[in-house]
Amino acid sequence: MIQFEDRFVRELPSDPNRVNTPRRVEEAAYSFVEPTPVQAPKLIIASEEMAELLGIEPRSLAEPPLLDLFSGNDVLPDMRPYAACYGGHQFGNWAGQLGDGRAIGLGEIVDREGVLQEIQIKGAGPTPYSRRADGRAVLRSTLREFICSEAMHHLGIPTTRALAFYTTGEKIPRDMFYDGRVRLEPSAIITRVAPSFLRFGSFELPRSRKDLDLLRALTDFTLRHFFPDIEAPYGPDAYRAFVLEVARRTARMISEWMRVGFIHGVMNTDNMSILGLTIDYGPYGFVEDFDPSFTPNTTDAHGRRYAFGRQPSIGAFNLACLHHALLPLLGDSLSQEEIIDAYSEAFEAEYHTMLAQKLGFFRIDGGDDHVLVENLFELLRVSEIDMTLFFRRLAMVPVEDPLRTDDRLREIFMPAYYREEALMGEAGIAALRSFLDAWAHRVRIDGMEPLTRIERMNRSNPLYIPRNYLAQEAIDALEGEGDDSKLKRLFEVLKRPYEEQRGAEEFAKRRPEWARDRAGCSMLSCSS
Ligand code: AMP
Ligand code: MG
């Protein structure tokens, strides 16, 4: 049986009130709370890889005792489940206390590599932080989190992981578009895993209440366990090193999002991991027809605060919030200007390295390269080209070969064009050719060995990404006919996103026309 550790609850102050009702919780990092049992838990899918890392036999997740444990129907004697207390800036405004309203931490497990991993079940019932909501999660959002968090891991992007996805046999009311049309939807639970689920908002809340003891306890806990390179005893210089490291990790994470066209959708500070992991998969999406102003989150359709192209600057805003939260510990060891500069510099370096890899260059070098990149993004946007398919196909273009006839170019790139007419006409092909000529010229200057270059490009340009419409097809099949085959197939394909897989052509296509304006495919609400 699993041995749970309880480092988080042992080392941090708890809420003395054990009654599970919504309330303000002060001077505590969490509240003890038990999951609410569900009617008929059923394992839909597990991540075998994650199970093995945790030393769990994957099949055992489908039966008691693990089935009961991970669906909230049982608690072991050595477990002390809890909901964390945190706050956050939502859409730019301070929202006060939020906390785990439906996620419950079960404890930590030492994985095969000796790393303590926190196990959390999301959708496990109400907690003191549920406010007016029910503590549950719908099947559709749970499936989406399961599929995408594992896919992001296989894409090589820092993320929380998923261990298992259970349905509960229960239905919950949801108003998907906030238009008064309430529907009963199946509920589900995801077992998710990360060394820590602490967020920027975990630090902002005690600071907003001038609770320096809690702020210091949380920060020192974080340093002790997750930032071993920073040496105790902790003082302003240690806290400075910490915030700078969080800035670097955040820069790397967001640059990686930009690489694969990922849009988080709700980059509130309560959804920003202190470890620089992608966390809280909600109304996320992937850029398909390239558009920096695209957001899959209908709740954000007006302001577009969290649109694809804004993510890097939102990272800076969020770091300013974190910096402000830690000011009492930092003293004058780190100014806001310094942290924003450090973040911007780290982001730029990551972003340029990333672009160079995508394009097959050694590095992004000077003004001409910037113009080339600008021109490419403009071409992708104006001609409505699928970002993922375009980059993948770029590696197929022979740079020396003069045989790049119009027909050959169409053959290579047509599958990436959302309006095929755009590539049929003279102007369209000329625009594409003009970029390709500049790109090929640049590739020849570097003189990288072609096979090396192509291999390098293919390692950073995935062929398979969890497009929203693919997840939606898996949801429809599971909700409609109880058919899990689409989900399982999608999950398998996404395990090797950079490798062309025979028989997986369906998963490497641009979004079909029916999915353009369909709920769940290009528009998602926060209702989950
Ligand atoms: P999110 O936008 O999903 O990050 O959620 C923001 C806040 O609302 C967090 O404190 C969540 O725990 C809480 N929350 C979201 N959905 C629910 C729900 N169904 N029941 C309870 N709390 C929820
Ligand atoms: Mg959240």
PDB file of C-alpha atoms in Angstrom, residues 13-239:
ATOM      1  CA  PRO A  13       0.588  26.228  10.113  1.00  0.00           C
ATOM      2  CA  SER A  14      -2.928  24.820   9.829  1.00  0.00           C
ATOM      3  CA  ASP A  15      -6.400  26.239  10.236  1.00  0.00           C
ATOM      4  CA  PRO A  16      -7.585  25.144  13.712  1.00  0.00           C
ATOM      5  CA  ASN A  17     -11.205  25.075  12.529  1.00  0.00           C
ATOM      6  CA  ARG A  18     -12.081  21.608  11.217  1.00  0.00           C
ATOM      7  CA  VAL A  19     -15.628  22.396  10.132  1.00  0.00           C
ATOM      8  CA  ASN A  20     -16.059  22.180   6.369  1.00  0.00           C
ATOM      9  CA  THR A  21     -17.912  25.409   5.645  1.00  0.00           C
ATOM     10  CA  PRO A  22     -16.808  28.306   3.450  1.00  0.00           C
ATOM     11  CA  ARG A  23     -14.964  30.900   5.478  1.00  0.00           C
ATOM     12  CA  ARG A  24     -12.095  33.302   5.754  1.00  0.00           C
ATOM     13  CA  VAL A  25      -8.991  31.430   6.887  1.00  0.00           C
ATOM     14  CA  GLU A  26      -6.196  33.400   8.510  1.00  0.00           C
ATOM     15  CA  GLU A  27      -2.710  32.589   9.771  1.00  0.00           C
ATOM     16  CA  ALA A  28      -2.847  29.183   8.073  1.00  0.00           C
ATOM     17  CA  ALA A  29      -1.437  27.715   4.873  1.00  0.00           C
ATOM     18  CA  TYR A  30      -4.260  25.180   4.607  1.00  0.00           C
ATOM     19  CA  SER A  31      -7.323  23.625   6.226  1.00  0.00           C
ATOM     20  CA  PHE A  32      -7.768  19.947   6.983  1.00  0.00           C
ATOM     21  CA  VAL A  33     -10.682  18.611   4.972  1.00  0.00           C
ATOM     22  CA  GLU A  34     -11.852  15.191   3.880  1.00  0.00           C
ATOM     23  CA  PRO A  35     -12.985  14.454   0.334  1.00  0.00           C
ATOM     24  CA  THR A  36     -16.721  13.914  -0.131  1.00  0.00           C
ATOM     25  CA  PRO A  37     -17.459  10.345  -1.255  1.00  0.00           C
ATOM     26  CA  VAL A  38     -18.944   9.710  -4.704  1.00  0.00           C
ATOM     27  CA  GLN A  39     -21.541   7.204  -5.850  1.00  0.00           C
ATOM     28  CA  ALA A  40     -19.817   4.979  -8.370  1.00  0.00           C
ATOM     29  CA  PRO A  41     -16.174   5.774  -9.055  1.00  0.00           C
ATOM     30  CA  LYS A  42     -14.714   4.320 -12.221  1.00  0.00           C
ATOM     31  CA  LEU A  43     -11.222   4.609 -13.629  1.00  0.00           C
ATOM     32  CA  ILE A  44     -11.386   5.870 -17.191  1.00  0.00           C
ATOM     33  CA  ILE A  45      -7.694   6.190 -17.953  1.00  0.00           C
ATOM     34  CA  ALA A  46      -4.395   6.236 -16.111  1.00  0.00           C
ATOM     35  CA  SER A  47      -0.942   7.459 -16.989  1.00  0.00           C
ATOM     36  CA  GLU A  48       1.065   4.249 -16.714  1.00  0.00           C
ATOM     37  CA  GLU A  49       4.281   6.218 -16.868  1.00  0.00           C
ATOM     38  CA  MET A  50       3.291   8.396 -13.917  1.00  0.00           C
ATOM     39  CA  ALA A  51       2.055   5.380 -11.966  1.00  0.00           C
ATOM     40  CA  GLU A  52       5.364   3.613 -12.479  1.00  0.00           C
ATOM     41  CA  LEU A  53       7.308   6.675 -11.401  1.00  0.00           C
ATOM     42  CA  LEU A  54       5.292   6.633  -8.170  1.00  0.00           C
ATOM     43  CA  GLY A  55       5.811   2.902  -7.726  1.00  0.00           C
ATOM     44  CA  ILE A  56       2.125   2.160  -8.340  1.00  0.00           C
ATOM     45  CA  GLU A  57       0.985  -0.767 -10.467  1.00  0.00           C
ATOM     46  CA  PRO A  58      -1.168   1.003 -13.107  1.00  0.00           C
ATOM     47  CA  ARG A  59      -3.915  -1.641 -13.036  1.00  0.00           C
ATOM     48  CA  SER A  60      -4.336  -1.244  -9.290  1.00  0.00           C
ATOM     49  CA  LEU A  61      -5.712   2.260  -9.874  1.00  0.00           C
ATOM     50  CA  ALA A  62      -8.935   0.675 -11.146  1.00  0.00           C
ATOM     51  CA  GLU A  63      -9.745  -1.290  -7.996  1.00  0.00           C
ATOM     52  CA  PRO A  64      -9.995  -0.747  -4.272  1.00  0.00           C
ATOM     53  CA  PRO A  65      -8.139   0.370  -2.287  1.00  0.00           C
ATOM     54  CA  LEU A  66      -6.571   2.877  -4.737  1.00  0.00           C
ATOM     55  CA  LEU A  67      -9.845   3.404  -6.593  1.00  0.00           C
ATOM     56  CA  ASP A  68     -11.466   4.516  -3.331  1.00  0.00           C
ATOM     57  CA  LEU A  69      -8.500   6.541  -2.251  1.00  0.00           C
ATOM     58  CA  PHE A  70      -8.174   8.532  -5.470  1.00  0.00           C
ATOM     59  CA  SER A  71     -11.886   9.117  -5.947  1.00  0.00           C
ATOM     60  CA  GLY A  72     -12.276  10.434  -2.414  1.00  0.00           C
ATOM     61  CA  ASN A  73     -14.222   7.486  -1.039  1.00  0.00           C
ATOM     62  CA  ASP A  74     -11.638   6.488   1.510  1.00  0.00           C
ATOM     63  CA  VAL A  75      -8.923   8.061   3.618  1.00  0.00           C
ATOM     64  CA  LEU A  76      -6.083   6.021   5.115  1.00  0.00           C
ATOM     65  CA  PRO A  77      -5.164   6.397   8.773  1.00  0.00           C
ATOM     66  CA  ASP A  78      -1.801   7.984   7.974  1.00  0.00           C
ATOM     67  CA  MET A  79      -3.315  10.554   5.611  1.00  0.00           C
ATOM     68  CA  ARG A  80      -4.145  14.117   6.568  1.00  0.00           C
ATOM     69  CA  PRO A  81      -5.928  15.534   3.523  1.00  0.00           C
ATOM     70  CA  TYR A  82      -6.099  19.292   3.172  1.00  0.00           C
ATOM     71  CA  ALA A  83      -7.061  22.218   0.983  1.00  0.00           C
ATOM     72  CA  ALA A  84      -4.481  24.980   0.535  1.00  0.00           C
ATOM     73  CA  CYS A  85      -5.224  28.610   1.294  1.00  0.00           C
ATOM     74  CA  TYR A  86      -4.141  31.153  -1.297  1.00  0.00           C
ATOM     75  CA  GLY A  87      -5.251  34.356  -2.965  1.00  0.00           C
ATOM     76  CA  GLY A  88      -4.598  35.865  -6.335  1.00  0.00           C
ATOM     77  CA  HIS A  89      -4.919  38.573  -8.924  1.00  0.00           C
ATOM     78  CA  GLN A  90      -7.697  37.619 -11.311  1.00  0.00           C
ATOM     79  CA  PHE A  91      -7.763  39.472 -14.642  1.00  0.00           C
ATOM     80  CA  GLY A  92      -5.489  42.107 -13.157  1.00  0.00           C
ATOM     81  CA  ASN A  93      -7.477  42.736  -9.980  1.00  0.00           C
ATOM     82  CA  TRP A  94      -6.744  41.572  -6.464  1.00  0.00           C
ATOM     83  CA  ALA A  95      -9.376  38.945  -5.614  1.00  0.00           C
ATOM     84  CA  GLY A  96      -8.497  38.265  -1.978  1.00  0.00           C
ATOM     85  CA  GLN A  97      -8.741  34.746  -0.580  1.00  0.00           C
ATOM     86  CA  LEU A  98      -9.390  31.969  -3.118  1.00  0.00           C
ATOM     87  CA  GLY A  99      -7.816  28.650  -2.101  1.00  0.00           C
ATOM     88  CA  ASP A 100      -8.385  25.058  -3.192  1.00  0.00           C
ATOM     89  CA  GLY A 101     -12.136  25.102  -3.698  1.00  0.00           C
ATOM     90  CA  ARG A 102     -12.290  21.617  -5.176  1.00  0.00           C
ATOM     91  CA  ALA A 103      -8.803  20.167  -5.052  1.00  0.00           C
ATOM     92  CA  ILE A 104      -7.754  18.207  -1.994  1.00  0.00           C
ATOM     93  CA  GLY A 105      -4.149  17.296  -1.234  1.00  0.00           C
ATOM     94  CA  LEU A 106      -3.800  13.722  -0.046  1.00  0.00           C
ATOM     95  CA  GLY A 107      -0.141  13.902   0.930  1.00  0.00           C
ATOM     96  CA  GLU A 108       3.190  13.209  -0.705  1.00  0.00           C
ATOM     97  CA  ILE A 109       4.754  10.072  -2.140  1.00  0.00           C
ATOM     98  CA  VAL A 110       8.484   9.581  -2.670  1.00  0.00           C
ATOM     99  CA  ASP A 111       8.880   8.698  -6.351  1.00  0.00           C
ATOM    100  CA  ARG A 112      11.379   6.253  -7.876  1.00  0.00           C
ATOM    101  CA  GLU A 113      13.880   9.074  -8.276  1.00  0.00           C
ATOM    102  CA  GLY A 114      13.628  10.036  -4.623  1.00  0.00           C
ATOM    103  CA  VAL A 115      11.570  13.170  -5.307  1.00  0.00           C
ATOM    104  CA  LEU A 116       8.606  13.872  -3.057  1.00  0.00           C
ATOM    105  CA  GLN A 117       5.509  14.248  -5.199  1.00  0.00           C
ATOM    106  CA  GLU A 118       2.335  15.791  -3.906  1.00  0.00           C
ATOM    107  CA  ILE A 119      -0.855  13.952  -4.840  1.00  0.00           C
ATOM    108  CA  GLN A 120      -3.981  15.994  -5.298  1.00  0.00           C
ATOM    109  CA  ILE A 121      -7.503  14.997  -6.265  1.00  0.00           C
ATOM    110  CA  LYS A 122      -9.417  17.713  -8.096  1.00  0.00           C
ATOM    111  CA  GLY A 123     -13.209  17.671  -8.086  1.00  0.00           C
ATOM    112  CA  ALA A 124     -13.225  15.948  -4.689  1.00  0.00           C
ATOM    113  CA  GLY A 125     -16.024  17.947  -3.074  1.00  0.00           C
ATOM    114  CA  PRO A 126     -16.400  21.177  -1.140  1.00  0.00           C
ATOM    115  CA  THR A 127     -13.712  22.689   1.057  1.00  0.00           C
ATOM    116  CA  PRO A 128     -13.587  25.814   3.227  1.00  0.00           C
ATOM    117  CA  TYR A 129     -12.471  27.572   0.003  1.00  0.00           C
ATOM    118  CA  SER A 130     -15.383  26.548  -2.215  1.00  0.00           C
ATOM    119  CA  ARG A 131     -17.200  29.832  -1.674  1.00  0.00           C
ATOM    120  CA  ARG A 132     -20.592  29.291  -3.362  1.00  0.00           C
ATOM    121  CA  ALA A 133     -19.471  26.516  -5.704  1.00  0.00           C
ATOM    122  CA  ASP A 134     -19.908  22.746  -5.361  1.00  0.00           C
ATOM    123  CA  GLY A 135     -16.333  21.493  -5.187  1.00  0.00           C
ATOM    124  CA  ARG A 136     -16.866  19.251  -8.189  1.00  0.00           C
ATOM    125  CA  ALA A 137     -15.527  19.207 -11.748  1.00  0.00           C
ATOM    126  CA  VAL A 138     -17.246  18.157 -14.960  1.00  0.00           C
ATOM    127  CA  LEU A 139     -16.051  15.288 -17.115  1.00  0.00           C
ATOM    128  CA  ARG A 140     -15.158  17.532 -20.058  1.00  0.00           C
ATOM    129  CA  SER A 141     -12.777  19.773 -18.115  1.00  0.00           C
ATOM    130  CA  THR A 142     -11.271  16.809 -16.270  1.00  0.00           C
ATOM    131  CA  LEU A 143     -10.561  14.918 -19.482  1.00  0.00           C
ATOM    132  CA  ARG A 144      -9.026  18.074 -20.925  1.00  0.00           C
ATOM    133  CA  GLU A 145      -6.707  18.501 -17.950  1.00  0.00           C
ATOM    134  CA  PHE A 146      -5.703  14.846 -18.024  1.00  0.00           C
ATOM    135  CA  ILE A 147      -4.900  14.817 -21.741  1.00  0.00           C
ATOM    136  CA  CYS A 148      -3.151  18.159 -21.903  1.00  0.00           C
ATOM    137  CA  SER A 149      -1.019  17.944 -18.786  1.00  0.00           C
ATOM    138  CA  GLU A 150       0.415  14.613 -19.920  1.00  0.00           C
ATOM    139  CA  ALA A 151       0.788  15.880 -23.495  1.00  0.00           C
ATOM    140  CA  MET A 152       2.686  18.928 -22.260  1.00  0.00           C
ATOM    141  CA  HIS A 153       5.020  16.661 -20.338  1.00  0.00           C
ATOM    142  CA  HIS A 154       5.731  14.641 -23.469  1.00  0.00           C
ATOM    143  CA  LEU A 155       6.251  17.883 -25.382  1.00  0.00           C
ATOM    144  CA  GLY A 156       9.026  18.597 -22.882  1.00  0.00           C
ATOM    145  CA  ILE A 157       7.251  21.505 -21.204  1.00  0.00           C
ATOM    146  CA  PRO A 158       7.358  21.964 -17.416  1.00  0.00           C
ATOM    147  CA  THR A 159       3.954  20.959 -16.069  1.00  0.00           C
ATOM    148  CA  THR A 160       2.009  19.317 -13.290  1.00  0.00           C
ATOM    149  CA  ARG A 161       1.257  15.702 -14.191  1.00  0.00           C
ATOM    150  CA  ALA A 162      -1.821  13.506 -14.233  1.00  0.00           C
ATOM    151  CA  LEU A 163      -1.997  10.057 -12.702  1.00  0.00           C
ATOM    152  CA  ALA A 164      -5.606   9.029 -13.204  1.00  0.00           C
ATOM    153  CA  PHE A 165      -8.995  10.175 -14.400  1.00  0.00           C
ATOM    154  CA  TYR A 166     -12.127   8.850 -12.705  1.00  0.00           C
ATOM    155  CA  THR A 167     -15.796   9.384 -13.374  1.00  0.00           C
ATOM    156  CA  THR A 168     -17.994   9.508 -10.296  1.00  0.00           C
ATOM    157  CA  GLY A 169     -21.365   8.176 -11.460  1.00  0.00           C
ATOM    158  CA  GLU A 170     -22.820  11.528 -10.401  1.00  0.00           C
ATOM    159  CA  LYS A 171     -24.172  14.535 -12.289  1.00  0.00           C
ATOM    160  CA  ILE A 172     -23.734  18.179 -11.454  1.00  0.00           C
ATOM    161  CA  PRO A 173     -25.458  21.294 -12.797  1.00  0.00           C
ATOM    162  CA  ARG A 174     -23.406  23.641 -14.985  1.00  0.00           C
ATOM    163  CA  ASP A 175     -24.286  26.740 -16.974  1.00  0.00           C
ATOM    164  CA  MET A 176     -21.597  26.374 -19.598  1.00  0.00           C
ATOM    165  CA  PHE A 177     -22.061  29.768 -21.234  1.00  0.00           C
ATOM    166  CA  TYR A 178     -23.400  31.702 -18.284  1.00  0.00           C
ATOM    167  CA  ASP A 179     -26.613  32.284 -20.220  1.00  0.00           C
ATOM    168  CA  GLY A 180     -29.056  30.624 -17.848  1.00  0.00           C
ATOM    169  CA  ARG A 181     -29.141  27.296 -19.710  1.00  0.00           C
ATOM    170  CA  VAL A 182     -28.209  24.936 -16.897  1.00  0.00           C
ATOM    171  CA  ARG A 183     -27.468  21.358 -17.879  1.00  0.00           C
ATOM    172  CA  LEU A 184     -26.727  18.314 -15.748  1.00  0.00           C
ATOM    173  CA  GLU A 185     -23.292  17.032 -16.647  1.00  0.00           C
ATOM    174  CA  PRO A 186     -21.323  13.978 -15.519  1.00  0.00           C
ATOM    175  CA  SER A 187     -18.727  14.818 -12.914  1.00  0.00           C
ATOM    176  CA  ALA A 188     -15.207  13.461 -12.699  1.00  0.00           C
ATOM    177  CA  ILE A 189     -12.055  13.569 -10.633  1.00  0.00           C
ATOM    178  CA  ILE A 190      -8.444  13.898 -11.740  1.00  0.00           C
ATOM    179  CA  THR A 191      -5.564  12.680  -9.614  1.00  0.00           C
ATOM    180  CA  ARG A 192      -2.761  15.087 -10.327  1.00  0.00           C
ATOM    181  CA  VAL A 193       0.836  15.174  -9.273  1.00  0.00           C
ATOM    182  CA  ALA A 194       3.552  17.779  -8.735  1.00  0.00           C
ATOM    183  CA  PRO A 195       6.361  18.333  -6.258  1.00  0.00           C
ATOM    184  CA  SER A 196       4.302  21.295  -5.081  1.00  0.00           C
ATOM    185  CA  PHE A 197       1.101  23.073  -6.033  1.00  0.00           C
ATOM    186  CA  LEU A 198       2.151  26.347  -4.384  1.00  0.00           C
ATOM    187  CA  ARG A 199       1.252  29.364  -6.482  1.00  0.00           C
ATOM    188  CA  PHE A 200       2.219  33.037  -6.656  1.00  0.00           C
ATOM    189  CA  GLY A 201      -1.097  33.629  -4.897  1.00  0.00           C
ATOM    190  CA  SER A 202       0.011  31.485  -1.940  1.00  0.00           C
ATOM    191  CA  PHE A 203       2.503  34.252  -1.112  1.00  0.00           C
ATOM    192  CA  GLU A 204       0.292  37.163  -2.043  1.00  0.00           C
ATOM    193  CA  LEU A 205      -2.437  36.316   0.447  1.00  0.00           C
ATOM    194  CA  PRO A 206      -0.367  36.483   3.676  1.00  0.00           C
ATOM    195  CA  ARG A 207       1.346  39.629   2.405  1.00  0.00           C
ATOM    196  CA  SER A 208      -2.029  41.273   1.733  1.00  0.00           C
ATOM    197  CA  ARG A 209      -2.919  40.560   5.376  1.00  0.00           C
ATOM    198  CA  LYS A 210       0.469  41.722   6.671  1.00  0.00           C
ATOM    199  CA  ASP A 211       1.001  38.226   8.055  1.00  0.00           C
ATOM    200  CA  LEU A 212       4.799  38.162   7.870  1.00  0.00           C
ATOM    201  CA  ASP A 213       5.140  35.006   9.927  1.00  0.00           C
ATOM    202  CA  LEU A 214       3.104  32.983   7.464  1.00  0.00           C
ATOM    203  CA  LEU A 215       4.795  34.641   4.501  1.00  0.00           C
ATOM    204  CA  ARG A 216       8.200  33.720   5.856  1.00  0.00           C
ATOM    205  CA  ALA A 217       7.131  30.189   6.802  1.00  0.00           C
ATOM    206  CA  LEU A 218       5.806  29.550   3.295  1.00  0.00           C
ATOM    207  CA  THR A 219       8.842  31.063   1.597  1.00  0.00           C
ATOM    208  CA  ASP A 220      11.342  29.209   3.768  1.00  0.00           C
ATOM    209  CA  PHE A 221       9.417  25.966   3.216  1.00  0.00           C
ATOM    210  CA  THR A 222       9.613  26.544  -0.528  1.00  0.00           C
ATOM    211  CA  LEU A 223      13.337  27.304  -0.453  1.00  0.00           C
ATOM    212  CA  ARG A 224      14.149  24.376   1.816  1.00  0.00           C
ATOM    213  CA  HIS A 225      12.405  21.808  -0.350  1.00  0.00           C
ATOM    214  CA  PHE A 226      12.470  23.086  -3.893  1.00  0.00           C
ATOM    215  CA  PHE A 227      15.403  25.448  -4.216  1.00  0.00           C
ATOM    216  CA  PRO A 228      18.273  23.453  -2.675  1.00  0.00           C
ATOM    217  CA  ASP A 229      20.860  25.620  -4.418  1.00  0.00           C
ATOM    218  CA  ILE A 230      19.887  28.531  -2.201  1.00  0.00           C
ATOM    219  CA  GLU A 231      21.600  28.121   1.115  1.00  0.00           C
ATOM    220  CA  ALA A 232      20.173  28.643   4.591  1.00  0.00           C
ATOM    221  CA  PRO A 233      20.056  30.663   6.770  1.00  0.00           C
ATOM    222  CA  TYR A 234      17.685  32.653   4.591  1.00  0.00           C
ATOM    223  CA  GLY A 235      17.985  36.418   4.388  1.00  0.00           C
ATOM    224  CA  PRO A 236      17.344  39.116   1.783  1.00  0.00           C
ATOM    225  CA  ASP A 237      19.988  37.717  -0.580  1.00  0.00           C
ATOM    226  CA  ALA A 238      18.459  34.246  -0.480  1.00  0.00           C
ATOM    227  CA  TYR A 239      14.987  35.648  -1.134  1.00  0.00           C
TER     228      TYR A 239
END
